[in-house]
């Protein structure tokens, strides 16, 4: 159920971005278990991991930079 809600939320964000002619959306998500559903939803929606910052959240937990690009989502 939460996966469906996350997908709907991402769809709404992408519609707004496309409507305002944004070229990309960047999401910063910790690579940690509590954020697993959010990361899975972003990846399923076509976001790509384009960067990582080691030990940013805390020791051993990276910050992932997930990016959606309008030109790749068509």
mmCIF file of C-alpha atoms in Angstrom:
data_model
loop_
_atom_site.group_PDB
_atom_site.id
_atom_site.type_symbol
_atom_site.label_atom_id
_atom_site.label_comp_id
_atom_site.label_asym_id
_atom_site.label_seq_id
_atom_site.Cartn_x
_atom_site.Cartn_y
_atom_site.Cartn_z
ATOM 1 C CA UNK A 1 0.000 0.000 0.000
ATOM 2 C CA UNK A 2 2.767 2.463 0.849
ATOM 3 C CA UNK A 3 4.508 1.631 -2.451
ATOM 4 C CA UNK A 4 1.387 2.733 -4.323
ATOM 5 C CA UNK A 5 1.204 5.966 -2.360
ATOM 6 C CA UNK A 6 4.886 6.669 -2.948
ATOM 7 C CA UNK A 7 4.397 6.033 -6.675
ATOM 8 C CA UNK A 8 1.457 8.447 -6.786
ATOM 9 C CA UNK A 9 3.464 11.095 -4.967
ATOM 10 C CA UNK A 10 6.380 10.713 -7.379
ATOM 11 C CA UNK A 11 4.002 10.920 -10.323
ATOM 12 C CA UNK A 12 2.557 14.182 -8.999
ATOM 13 C CA UNK A 13 6.031 15.665 -8.471
ATOM 14 C CA UNK A 14 7.066 14.659 -11.999
ATOM 15 C CA UNK A 15 3.893 16.209 -13.488
ATOM 16 C CA UNK A 16 4.602 19.505 -11.746
ATOM 17 C CA UNK A 17 8.231 19.388 -12.889
ATOM 18 C CA UNK A 18 7.231 18.691 -16.489
ATOM 19 C CA UNK A 19 4.542 21.381 -16.381
ATOM 20 C CA UNK A 20 7.082 23.968 -15.267
ATOM 21 C CA UNK A 21 9.628 22.615 -17.765
ATOM 22 C CA UNK A 22 12.101 21.431 -15.159
ATOM 23 C CA UNK A 23 14.777 19.186 -16.572
ATOM 24 C CA UNK A 24 15.586 17.148 -13.490
ATOM 25 C CA UNK A 25 14.651 16.277 -9.937
ATOM 26 C CA UNK A 26 17.313 15.337 -7.380
ATOM 27 C CA UNK A 27 16.418 13.316 -4.287
ATOM 28 C CA UNK A 28 18.850 12.866 -1.429
ATOM 29 C CA UNK A 29 18.091 9.622 0.409
ATOM 30 C CA UNK A 30 20.121 7.847 3.092
ATOM 31 C CA UNK A 31 21.187 4.345 2.050
ATOM 32 C CA UNK A 32 19.654 2.925 5.228
ATOM 33 C CA UNK A 33 16.899 0.388 5.922
ATOM 34 C CA UNK A 34 14.216 2.893 7.076
ATOM 35 C CA UNK A 35 14.441 4.564 3.657
ATOM 36 C CA UNK A 36 14.335 1.342 1.634
ATOM 37 C CA UNK A 37 10.732 1.769 0.441
ATOM 38 C CA UNK A 38 11.415 5.327 -0.725
ATOM 39 C CA UNK A 39 14.565 4.253 -2.572
ATOM 40 C CA UNK A 40 12.730 1.335 -4.211
ATOM 41 C CA UNK A 41 9.905 3.642 -5.350
ATOM 42 C CA UNK A 42 12.370 6.159 -6.796
ATOM 43 C CA UNK A 43 14.250 3.456 -8.697
ATOM 44 C CA UNK A 44 10.976 1.963 -9.994
ATOM 45 C CA UNK A 45 9.956 5.431 -11.225
ATOM 46 C CA UNK A 46 13.102 5.743 -13.311
ATOM 47 C CA UNK A 47 15.364 7.653 -10.948
ATOM 48 C CA UNK A 48 19.041 6.721 -11.233
ATOM 49 C CA UNK A 49 21.673 6.731 -8.498
ATOM 50 C CA UNK A 50 24.086 9.346 -9.790
ATOM 51 C CA UNK A 51 26.140 9.972 -6.698
ATOM 52 C CA UNK A 52 26.940 8.872 -3.183
ATOM 53 C CA UNK A 53 28.506 10.634 -0.225
ATOM 54 C CA UNK A 54 30.180 8.159 2.115
ATOM 55 C CA UNK A 55 29.517 8.431 5.863
ATOM 56 C CA UNK A 56 27.331 11.504 5.352
ATOM 57 C CA UNK A 57 24.360 10.423 7.462
ATOM 58 C CA UNK A 58 26.503 8.682 10.050
ATOM 59 C CA UNK A 59 29.499 6.352 9.986
ATOM 60 C CA UNK A 60 28.816 3.607 7.472
ATOM 61 C CA UNK A 61 25.662 5.192 6.001
ATOM 62 C CA UNK A 62 25.939 6.888 2.638
ATOM 63 C CA UNK A 63 23.759 9.620 1.261
ATOM 64 C CA UNK A 64 22.471 8.571 -2.177
ATOM 65 C CA UNK A 65 21.735 11.149 -4.861
ATOM 66 C CA UNK A 66 18.924 9.838 -7.065
ATOM 67 C CA UNK A 67 18.125 11.807 -10.201
ATOM 68 C CA UNK A 68 15.118 11.870 -12.551
ATOM 69 C CA UNK A 69 15.724 13.512 -15.906
ATOM 70 C CA UNK A 70 12.858 14.641 -18.108
ATOM 71 C CA UNK A 71 14.695 13.661 -21.304
ATOM 72 C CA UNK A 72 15.105 10.069 -20.057
ATOM 73 C CA UNK A 73 11.544 9.579 -18.830
ATOM 74 C CA UNK A 74 9.784 10.012 -22.177
#
